Short mmCIF file of C-alpha atoms in Angstrom, two decimals:
data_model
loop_
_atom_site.label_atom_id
_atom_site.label_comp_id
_atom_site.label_asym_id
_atom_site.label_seq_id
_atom_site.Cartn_x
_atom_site.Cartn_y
_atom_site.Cartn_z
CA UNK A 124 17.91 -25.21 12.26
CA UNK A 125 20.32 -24.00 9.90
CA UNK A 126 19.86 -20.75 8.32
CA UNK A 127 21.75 -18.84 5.52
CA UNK A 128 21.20 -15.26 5.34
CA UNK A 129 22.11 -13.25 2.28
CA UNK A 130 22.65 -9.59 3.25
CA UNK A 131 24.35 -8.00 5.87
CA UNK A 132 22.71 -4.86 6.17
CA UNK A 133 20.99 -3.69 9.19
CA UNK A 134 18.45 -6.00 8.23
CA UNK A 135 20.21 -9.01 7.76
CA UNK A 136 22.06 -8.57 10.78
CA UNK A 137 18.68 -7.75 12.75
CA UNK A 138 16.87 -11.13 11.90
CA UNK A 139 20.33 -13.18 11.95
CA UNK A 140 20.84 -12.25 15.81
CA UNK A 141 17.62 -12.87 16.40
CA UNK A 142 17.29 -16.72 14.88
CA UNK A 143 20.81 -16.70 16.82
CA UNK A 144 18.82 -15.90 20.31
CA UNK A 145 16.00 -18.72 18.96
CA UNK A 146 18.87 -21.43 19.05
CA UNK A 147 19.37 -21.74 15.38
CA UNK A 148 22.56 -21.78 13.52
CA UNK A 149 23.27 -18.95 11.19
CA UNK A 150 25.54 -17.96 8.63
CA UNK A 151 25.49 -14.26 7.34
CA UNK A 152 26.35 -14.52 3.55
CA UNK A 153 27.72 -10.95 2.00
CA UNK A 154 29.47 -10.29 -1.55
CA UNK A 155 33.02 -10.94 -0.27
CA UNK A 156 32.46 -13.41 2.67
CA UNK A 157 33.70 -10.90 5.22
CA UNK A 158 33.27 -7.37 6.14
CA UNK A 159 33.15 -5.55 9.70
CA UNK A 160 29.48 -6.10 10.18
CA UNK A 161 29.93 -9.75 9.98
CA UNK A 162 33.00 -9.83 12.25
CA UNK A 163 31.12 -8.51 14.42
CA UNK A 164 28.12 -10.86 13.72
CA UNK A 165 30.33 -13.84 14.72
CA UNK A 166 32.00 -12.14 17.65
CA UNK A 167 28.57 -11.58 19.48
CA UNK A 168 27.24 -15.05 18.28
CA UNK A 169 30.09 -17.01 18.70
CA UNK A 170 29.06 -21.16 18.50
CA UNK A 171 26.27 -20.20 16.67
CA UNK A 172 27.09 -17.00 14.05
CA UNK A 173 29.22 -17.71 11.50
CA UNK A 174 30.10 -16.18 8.18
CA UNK A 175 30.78 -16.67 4.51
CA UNK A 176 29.79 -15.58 0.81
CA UNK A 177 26.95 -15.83 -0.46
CA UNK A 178 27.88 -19.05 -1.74
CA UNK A 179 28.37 -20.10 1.33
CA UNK A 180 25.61 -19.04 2.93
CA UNK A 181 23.09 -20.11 0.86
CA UNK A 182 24.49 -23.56 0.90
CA UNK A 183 24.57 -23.91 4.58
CA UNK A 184 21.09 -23.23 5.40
CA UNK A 185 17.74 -25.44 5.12
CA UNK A 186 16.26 -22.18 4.81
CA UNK A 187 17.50 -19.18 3.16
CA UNK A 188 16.50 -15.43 3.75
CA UNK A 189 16.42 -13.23 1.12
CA UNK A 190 17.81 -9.71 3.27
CA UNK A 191 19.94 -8.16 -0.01
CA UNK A 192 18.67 -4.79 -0.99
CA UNK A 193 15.97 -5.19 -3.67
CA UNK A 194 17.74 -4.23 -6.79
CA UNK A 195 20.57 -6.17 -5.59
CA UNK A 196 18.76 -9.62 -4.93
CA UNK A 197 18.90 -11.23 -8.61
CA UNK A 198 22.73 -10.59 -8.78
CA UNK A 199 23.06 -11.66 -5.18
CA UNK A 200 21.18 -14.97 -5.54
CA UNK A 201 23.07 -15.35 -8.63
CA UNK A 202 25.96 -15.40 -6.76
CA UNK A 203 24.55 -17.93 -4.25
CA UNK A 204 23.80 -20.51 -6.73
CA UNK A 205 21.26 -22.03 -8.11
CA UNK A 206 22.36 -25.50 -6.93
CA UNK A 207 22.62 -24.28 -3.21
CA UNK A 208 18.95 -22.46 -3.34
CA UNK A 209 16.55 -25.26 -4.83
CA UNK A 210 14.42 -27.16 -2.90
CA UNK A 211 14.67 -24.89 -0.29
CA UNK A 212 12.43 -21.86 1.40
CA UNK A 213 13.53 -18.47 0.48
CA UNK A 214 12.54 -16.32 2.82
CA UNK A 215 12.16 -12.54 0.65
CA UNK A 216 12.43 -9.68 2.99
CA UNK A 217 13.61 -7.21 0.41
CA UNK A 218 11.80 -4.60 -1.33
CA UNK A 219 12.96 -2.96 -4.44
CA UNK A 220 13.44 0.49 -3.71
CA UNK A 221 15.38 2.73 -6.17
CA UNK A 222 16.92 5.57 -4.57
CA UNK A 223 18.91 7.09 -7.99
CA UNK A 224 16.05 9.72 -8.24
CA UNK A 225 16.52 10.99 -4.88
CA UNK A 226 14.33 10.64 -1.61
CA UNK A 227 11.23 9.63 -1.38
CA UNK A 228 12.24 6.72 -3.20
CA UNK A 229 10.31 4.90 -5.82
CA UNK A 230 10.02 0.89 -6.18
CA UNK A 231 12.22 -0.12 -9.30
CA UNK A 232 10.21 -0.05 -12.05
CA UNK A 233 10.55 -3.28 -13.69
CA UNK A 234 9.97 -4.84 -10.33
CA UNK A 235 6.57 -3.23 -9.70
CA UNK A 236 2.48 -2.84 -10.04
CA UNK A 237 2.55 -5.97 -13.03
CA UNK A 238 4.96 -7.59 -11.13
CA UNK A 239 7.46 -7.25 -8.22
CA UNK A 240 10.67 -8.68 -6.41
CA UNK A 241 9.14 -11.68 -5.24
CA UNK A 242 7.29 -13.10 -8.19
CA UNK A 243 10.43 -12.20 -10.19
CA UNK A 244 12.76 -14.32 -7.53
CA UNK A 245 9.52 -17.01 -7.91
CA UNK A 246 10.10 -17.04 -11.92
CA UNK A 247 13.79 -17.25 -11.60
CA UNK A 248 14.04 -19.79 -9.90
CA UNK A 249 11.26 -22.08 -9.97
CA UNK A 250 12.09 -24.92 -7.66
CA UNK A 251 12.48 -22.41 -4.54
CA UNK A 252 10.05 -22.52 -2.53
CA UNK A 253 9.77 -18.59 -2.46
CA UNK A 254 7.52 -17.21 0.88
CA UNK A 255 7.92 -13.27 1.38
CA UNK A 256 7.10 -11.71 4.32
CA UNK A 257 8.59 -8.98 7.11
CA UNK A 258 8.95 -6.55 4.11
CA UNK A 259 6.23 -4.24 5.53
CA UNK A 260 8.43 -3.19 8.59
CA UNK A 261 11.58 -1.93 9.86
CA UNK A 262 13.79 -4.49 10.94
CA UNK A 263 13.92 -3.79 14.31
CA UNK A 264 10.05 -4.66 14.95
CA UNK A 265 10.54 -7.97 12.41
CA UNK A 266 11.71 -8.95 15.09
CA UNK A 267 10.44 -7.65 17.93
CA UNK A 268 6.26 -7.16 17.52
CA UNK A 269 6.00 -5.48 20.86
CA UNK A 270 7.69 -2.91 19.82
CA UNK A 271 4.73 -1.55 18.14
CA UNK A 272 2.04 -1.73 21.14
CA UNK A 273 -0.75 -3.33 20.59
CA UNK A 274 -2.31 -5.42 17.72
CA UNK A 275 -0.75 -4.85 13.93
CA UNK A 276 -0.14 -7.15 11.48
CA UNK A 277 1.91 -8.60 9.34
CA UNK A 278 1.81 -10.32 5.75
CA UNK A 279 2.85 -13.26 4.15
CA UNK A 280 2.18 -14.98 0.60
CA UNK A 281 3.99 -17.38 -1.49
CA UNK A 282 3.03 -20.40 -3.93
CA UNK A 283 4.19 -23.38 -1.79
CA UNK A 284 1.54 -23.73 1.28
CA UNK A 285 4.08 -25.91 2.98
CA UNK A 286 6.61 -23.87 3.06
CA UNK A 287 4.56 -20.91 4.42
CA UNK A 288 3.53 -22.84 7.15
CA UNK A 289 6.37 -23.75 8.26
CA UNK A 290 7.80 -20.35 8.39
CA UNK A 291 4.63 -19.43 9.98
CA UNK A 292 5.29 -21.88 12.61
CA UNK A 293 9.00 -22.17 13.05
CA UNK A 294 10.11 -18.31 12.26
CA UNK A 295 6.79 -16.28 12.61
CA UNK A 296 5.23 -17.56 16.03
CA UNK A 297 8.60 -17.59 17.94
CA UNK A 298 8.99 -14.23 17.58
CA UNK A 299 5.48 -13.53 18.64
CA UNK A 300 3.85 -12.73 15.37
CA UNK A 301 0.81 -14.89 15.56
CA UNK A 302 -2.16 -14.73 13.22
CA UNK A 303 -0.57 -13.54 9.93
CA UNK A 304 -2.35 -12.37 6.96
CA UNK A 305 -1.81 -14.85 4.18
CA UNK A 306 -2.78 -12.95 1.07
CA UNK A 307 -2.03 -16.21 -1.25
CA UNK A 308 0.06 -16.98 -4.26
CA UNK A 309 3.42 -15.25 -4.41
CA UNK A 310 1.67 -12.44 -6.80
CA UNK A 311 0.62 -11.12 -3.76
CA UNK A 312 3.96 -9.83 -3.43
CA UNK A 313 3.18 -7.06 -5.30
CA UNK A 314 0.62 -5.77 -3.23
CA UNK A 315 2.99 -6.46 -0.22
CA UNK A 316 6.03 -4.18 -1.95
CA UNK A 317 3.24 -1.44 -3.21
CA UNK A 318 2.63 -0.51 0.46
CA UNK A 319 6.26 0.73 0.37
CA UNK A 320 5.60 3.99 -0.50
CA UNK A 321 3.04 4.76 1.93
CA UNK A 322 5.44 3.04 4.61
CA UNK A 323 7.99 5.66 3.87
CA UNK A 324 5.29 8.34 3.79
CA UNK A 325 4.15 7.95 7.19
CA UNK A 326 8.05 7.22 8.40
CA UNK A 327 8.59 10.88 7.22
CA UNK A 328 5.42 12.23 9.14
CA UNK A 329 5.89 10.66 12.43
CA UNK A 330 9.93 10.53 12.51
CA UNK A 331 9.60 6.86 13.41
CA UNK A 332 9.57 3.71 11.69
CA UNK A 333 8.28 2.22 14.70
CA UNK A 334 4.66 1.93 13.65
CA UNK A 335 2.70 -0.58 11.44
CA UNK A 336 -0.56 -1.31 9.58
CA UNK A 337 -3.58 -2.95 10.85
CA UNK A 338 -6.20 -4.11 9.09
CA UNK A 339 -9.41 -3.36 10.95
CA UNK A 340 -12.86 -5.40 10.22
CA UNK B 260 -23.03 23.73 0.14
CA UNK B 261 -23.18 23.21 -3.89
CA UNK B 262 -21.14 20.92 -4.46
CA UNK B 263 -20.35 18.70 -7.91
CA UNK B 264 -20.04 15.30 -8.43
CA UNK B 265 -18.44 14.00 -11.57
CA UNK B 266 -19.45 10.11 -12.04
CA UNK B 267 -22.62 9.01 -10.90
CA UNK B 268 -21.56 4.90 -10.28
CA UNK B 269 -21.79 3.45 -6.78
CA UNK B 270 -18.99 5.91 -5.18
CA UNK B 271 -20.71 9.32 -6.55
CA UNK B 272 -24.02 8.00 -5.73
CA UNK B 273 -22.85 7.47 -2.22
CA UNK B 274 -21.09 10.28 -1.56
CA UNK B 275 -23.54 12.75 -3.39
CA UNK B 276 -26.07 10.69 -0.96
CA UNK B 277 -24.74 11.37 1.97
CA UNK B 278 -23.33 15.20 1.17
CA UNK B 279 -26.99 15.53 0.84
CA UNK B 280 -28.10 14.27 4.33
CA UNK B 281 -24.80 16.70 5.68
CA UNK B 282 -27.58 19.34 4.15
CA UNK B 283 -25.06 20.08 1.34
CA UNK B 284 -27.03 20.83 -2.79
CA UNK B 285 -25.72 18.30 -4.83
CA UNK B 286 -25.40 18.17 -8.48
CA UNK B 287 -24.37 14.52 -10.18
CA UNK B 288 -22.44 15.33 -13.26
CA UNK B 289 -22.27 12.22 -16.13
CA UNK B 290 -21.51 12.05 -19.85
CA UNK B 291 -24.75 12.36 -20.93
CA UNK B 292 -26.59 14.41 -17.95
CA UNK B 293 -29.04 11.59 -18.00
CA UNK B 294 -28.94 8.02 -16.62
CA UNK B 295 -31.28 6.10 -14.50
CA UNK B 296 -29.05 6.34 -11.34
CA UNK B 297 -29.27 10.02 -11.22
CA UNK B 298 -32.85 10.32 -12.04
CA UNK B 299 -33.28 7.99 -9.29
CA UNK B 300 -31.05 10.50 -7.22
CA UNK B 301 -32.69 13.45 -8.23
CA UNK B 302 -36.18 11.63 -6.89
CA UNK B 303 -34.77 10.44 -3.90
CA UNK B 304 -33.44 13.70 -3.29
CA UNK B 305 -35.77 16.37 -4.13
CA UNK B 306 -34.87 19.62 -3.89
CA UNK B 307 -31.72 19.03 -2.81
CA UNK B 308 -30.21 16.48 -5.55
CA UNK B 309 -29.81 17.44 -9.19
CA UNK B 310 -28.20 16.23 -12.55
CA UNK B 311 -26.39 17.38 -15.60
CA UNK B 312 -23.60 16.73 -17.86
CA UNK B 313 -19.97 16.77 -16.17
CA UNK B 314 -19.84 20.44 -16.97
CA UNK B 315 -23.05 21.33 -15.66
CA UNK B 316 -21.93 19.76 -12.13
CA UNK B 317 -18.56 21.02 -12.32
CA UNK B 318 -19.86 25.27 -12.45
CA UNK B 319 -21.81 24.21 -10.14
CA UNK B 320 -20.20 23.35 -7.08
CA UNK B 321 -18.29 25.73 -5.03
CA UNK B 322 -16.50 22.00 -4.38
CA UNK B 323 -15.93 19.28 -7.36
CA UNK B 324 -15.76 15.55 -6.59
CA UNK B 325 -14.21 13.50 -8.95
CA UNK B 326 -15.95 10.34 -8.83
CA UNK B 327 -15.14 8.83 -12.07
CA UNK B 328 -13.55 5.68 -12.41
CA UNK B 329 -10.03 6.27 -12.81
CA UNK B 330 -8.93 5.66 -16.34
CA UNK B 331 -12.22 8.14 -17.56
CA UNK B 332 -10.82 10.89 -15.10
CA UNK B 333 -9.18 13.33 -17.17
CA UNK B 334 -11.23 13.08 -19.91
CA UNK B 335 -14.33 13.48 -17.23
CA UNK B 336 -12.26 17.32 -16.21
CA UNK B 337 -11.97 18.08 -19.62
CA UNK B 338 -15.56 17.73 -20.53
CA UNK B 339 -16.21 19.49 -16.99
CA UNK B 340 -14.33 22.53 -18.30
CA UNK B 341 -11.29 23.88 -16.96
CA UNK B 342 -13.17 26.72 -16.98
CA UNK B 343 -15.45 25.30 -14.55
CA UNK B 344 -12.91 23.90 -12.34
CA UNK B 345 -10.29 26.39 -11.21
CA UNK B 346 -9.48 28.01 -8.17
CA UNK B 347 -12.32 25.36 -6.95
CA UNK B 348 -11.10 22.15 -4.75
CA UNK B 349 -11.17 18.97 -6.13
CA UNK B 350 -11.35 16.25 -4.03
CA UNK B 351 -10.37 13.09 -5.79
CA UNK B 352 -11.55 10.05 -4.99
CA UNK B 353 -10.76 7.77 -7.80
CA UNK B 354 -8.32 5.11 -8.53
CA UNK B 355 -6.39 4.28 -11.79
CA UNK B 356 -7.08 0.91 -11.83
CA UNK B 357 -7.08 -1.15 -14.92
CA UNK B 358 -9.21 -4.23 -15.31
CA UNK B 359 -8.00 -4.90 -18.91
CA UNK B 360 -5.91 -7.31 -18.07
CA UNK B 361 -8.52 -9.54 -15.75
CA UNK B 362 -8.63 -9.66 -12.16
CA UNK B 363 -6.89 -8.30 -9.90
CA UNK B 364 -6.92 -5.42 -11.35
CA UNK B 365 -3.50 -3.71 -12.02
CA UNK B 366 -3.08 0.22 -11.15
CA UNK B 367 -3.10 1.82 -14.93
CA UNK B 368 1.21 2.07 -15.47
CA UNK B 369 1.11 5.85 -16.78
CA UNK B 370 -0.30 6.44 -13.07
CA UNK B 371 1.45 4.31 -10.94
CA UNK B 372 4.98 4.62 -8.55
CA UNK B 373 6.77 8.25 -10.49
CA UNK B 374 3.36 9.30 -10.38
CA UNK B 375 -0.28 9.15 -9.67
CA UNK B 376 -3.82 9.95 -11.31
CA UNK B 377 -3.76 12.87 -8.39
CA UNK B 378 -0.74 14.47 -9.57
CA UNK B 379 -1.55 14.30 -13.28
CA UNK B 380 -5.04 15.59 -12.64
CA UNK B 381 -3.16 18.86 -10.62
CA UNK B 382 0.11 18.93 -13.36
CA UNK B 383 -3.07 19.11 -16.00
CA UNK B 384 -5.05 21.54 -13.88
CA UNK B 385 -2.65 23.87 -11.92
CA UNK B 386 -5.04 26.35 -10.98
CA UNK B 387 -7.55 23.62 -9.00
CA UNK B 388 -6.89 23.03 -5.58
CA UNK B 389 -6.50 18.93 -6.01
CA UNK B 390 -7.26 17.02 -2.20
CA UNK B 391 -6.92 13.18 -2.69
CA UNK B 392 -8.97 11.64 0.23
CA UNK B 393 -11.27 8.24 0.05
CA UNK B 394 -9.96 6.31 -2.07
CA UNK B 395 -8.14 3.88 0.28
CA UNK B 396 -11.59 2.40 1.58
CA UNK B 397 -15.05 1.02 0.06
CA UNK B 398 -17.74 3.78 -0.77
CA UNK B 399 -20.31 2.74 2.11
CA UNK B 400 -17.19 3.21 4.95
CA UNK B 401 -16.34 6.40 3.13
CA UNK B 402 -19.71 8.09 4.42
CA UNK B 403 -19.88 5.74 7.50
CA UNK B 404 -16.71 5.47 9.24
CA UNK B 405 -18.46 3.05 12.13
CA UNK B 406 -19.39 0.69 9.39
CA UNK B 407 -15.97 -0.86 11.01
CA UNK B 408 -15.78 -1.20 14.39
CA UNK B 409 -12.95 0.78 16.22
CA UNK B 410 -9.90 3.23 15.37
CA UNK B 411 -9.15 3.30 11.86
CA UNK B 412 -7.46 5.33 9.27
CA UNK B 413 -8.05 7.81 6.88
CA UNK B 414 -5.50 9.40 4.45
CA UNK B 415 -5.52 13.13 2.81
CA UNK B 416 -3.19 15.16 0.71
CA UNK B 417 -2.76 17.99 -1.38
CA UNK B 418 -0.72 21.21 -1.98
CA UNK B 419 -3.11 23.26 -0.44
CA UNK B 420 -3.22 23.48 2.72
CA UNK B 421 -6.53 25.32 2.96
CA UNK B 422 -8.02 23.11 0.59
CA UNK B 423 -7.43 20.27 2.64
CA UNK B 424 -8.55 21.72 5.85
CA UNK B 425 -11.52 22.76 4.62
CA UNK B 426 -12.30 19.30 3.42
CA UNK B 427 -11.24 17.65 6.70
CA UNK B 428 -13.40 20.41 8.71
CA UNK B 429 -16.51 20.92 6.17
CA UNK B 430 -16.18 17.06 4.77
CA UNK B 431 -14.27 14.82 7.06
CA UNK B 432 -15.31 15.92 9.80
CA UNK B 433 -19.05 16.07 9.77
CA UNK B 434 -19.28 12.50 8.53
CA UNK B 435 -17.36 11.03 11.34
CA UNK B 436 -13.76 10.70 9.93
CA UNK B 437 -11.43 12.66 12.55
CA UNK B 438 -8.01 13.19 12.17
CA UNK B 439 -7.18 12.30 9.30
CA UNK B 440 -3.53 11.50 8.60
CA UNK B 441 -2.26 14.39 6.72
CA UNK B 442 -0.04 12.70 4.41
CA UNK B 443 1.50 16.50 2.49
CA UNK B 444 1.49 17.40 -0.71
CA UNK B 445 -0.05 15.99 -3.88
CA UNK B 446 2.73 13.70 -4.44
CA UNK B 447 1.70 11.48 -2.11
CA UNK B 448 -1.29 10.44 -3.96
CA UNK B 449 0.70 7.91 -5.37
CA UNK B 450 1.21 6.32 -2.11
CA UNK B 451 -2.59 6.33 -1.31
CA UNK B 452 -3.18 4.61 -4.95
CA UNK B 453 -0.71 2.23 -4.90
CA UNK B 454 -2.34 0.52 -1.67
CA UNK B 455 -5.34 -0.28 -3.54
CA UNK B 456 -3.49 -4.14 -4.83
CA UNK B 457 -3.44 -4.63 -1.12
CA UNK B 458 -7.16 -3.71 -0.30
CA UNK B 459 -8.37 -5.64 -3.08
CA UNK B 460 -6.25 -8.83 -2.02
CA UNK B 461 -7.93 -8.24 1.41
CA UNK B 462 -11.25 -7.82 -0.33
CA UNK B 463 -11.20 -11.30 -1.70
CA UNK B 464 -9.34 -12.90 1.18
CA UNK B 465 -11.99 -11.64 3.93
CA UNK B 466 -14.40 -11.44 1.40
CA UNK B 467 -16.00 -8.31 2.05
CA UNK B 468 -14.71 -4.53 1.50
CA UNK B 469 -15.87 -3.86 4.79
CA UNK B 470 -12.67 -3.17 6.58
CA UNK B 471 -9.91 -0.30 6.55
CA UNK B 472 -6.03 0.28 7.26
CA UNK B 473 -4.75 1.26 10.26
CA UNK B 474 -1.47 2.67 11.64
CA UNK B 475 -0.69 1.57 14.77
CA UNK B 476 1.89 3.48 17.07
#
């Protein structure tokens, strides 16, 4: 499959090389189209890694992930066009931290508790099929469940049934992550980005982001 | 023990319950002092379970829970009487959730992500030792941790650290929670409240509150 990925953070660059290693296509959109984390993206990947704007991104892939930082992602899928995003999944990994009042950081207000990231992506742009997911996590377990031993979970929710399937089936399950918890409608998101804060807790306590929740019943 | 319990709903009526059967005196504080649930207590309990006015059960107890739903908290403390309250450990148990606007419930916005009912109750009362513990979980696992099967999580915090370790050995402990994951100071109450959109989306997707977070490692 083809898949555009806007953001070329560490987490961008995490999921990209893995969807590389599950025989898909991918092409890492960023702000300018190139940077050294991209060269370097298409370097290791080469055949299957490519890169380009945001633009460019968004209008090569089937599916889209959303991997921007969370105050960023508006602007950035601004950028990427409306006419290149609808139709299509958008995969929204991001989480709206705000970092401007120092460490532990808060979620951005006008992105939280009444609303969040995802719902506001969801209202945006209507005719995106909007499906978030992975934001619970570090990147490197996103991608790699065993990391964590054991059975934890992780959560996905969006409007479109469809379109969470098919992530389910053709992004979730290949990387191992079987059985997620599908908490609904995309105003789930909320509930998904409120956990942030207690994420980044417990990061703190343990020195490790290599843990994750479970829900035990 | 004498301990106080401010709010006499399900959640003090379970706790104050249980504290009893620990062998702990118990004294239900409400508005009014009278209500059928706590003469029902007081029967149920004799000679062990009492009731009064918020007041009455906060000079009471060498401990004060704060039971009350979370938008009635503050004014619950200042009908209980600072007076009443500090240099005493409050353990607070309630959420800020606001079901004004229909369900799900919202957390109440003058309590939620720069701050939490736990840190406005301690700002408001500096001289009471404030331990925020319970509230991540359904009243009947609070006082029966193997109402789920298996490992699971509780979460404490505070800015004492003798407060909170003589709730996790004189508390915690004897009903069956063990180590609890110490999450630091007060602050990170709003981390433990702002889980609650979660639980209640996994409340109405398993349909049942009996079930609990986990951090897996």
């Amino acid at each position: 499959m083809d898949i555009g990925i806007l953001g070329t953070g560490m987490v961008g660059y995490t999921i990209g090389t893995k969807l590389v290693q599950l025989g898909h296509n991918i092409k890492m959109g960023s702000r300018t189209g190139e940077n050294e984390k991209t060269e370097a993206f298409v370097r290791t990947n080469e055949g299957r890694g490519t890169a380009g704007t945001f633009e460019d991104a968004a209008a090569f892939g089937e599916i889209v992930f959303n991997c921007t930082s969370g105050g960023a992602s508006l602007h950035a899928l601004k950028m990427a066009g409306e006419h290149n995003l609808n139709g299509k999944i958008l995969v929204d990994v991001a989480n709206p931290l705000d970092f401007s009042k120092g460490r532990p950081p808060i979620l951005i207000p006008e992105y939280c508790n009444t609303t969040s990231l995802g719902e506001e992506i969801q209202k945006k742009y209507p005719l995106v099929k909007v499906v978030k997911t992975f934001n619970t996590m570090n990147c490197n377990l996103m991608v790699k469940p065993d990391l964590v031993p054991g059975e934890h979970d992780i959560f996905i929710c969006g409007d479109d049934s469809v379109a969470k399937a098919k992530i389910i089936k053709d992004i979730l399950h290949p990387i191992g992550w079987h059985g997620p918890i599908d908490l609904g409608g995309i105003t789930a998101a909320r509930s998904m980005e409120m956990i942030l804060p207690l994420w980044i807790n417990i990061t703190g306590l343990y020195q490790t982001p290599n843990f994750n929740f479970k829900i035990v019943r």
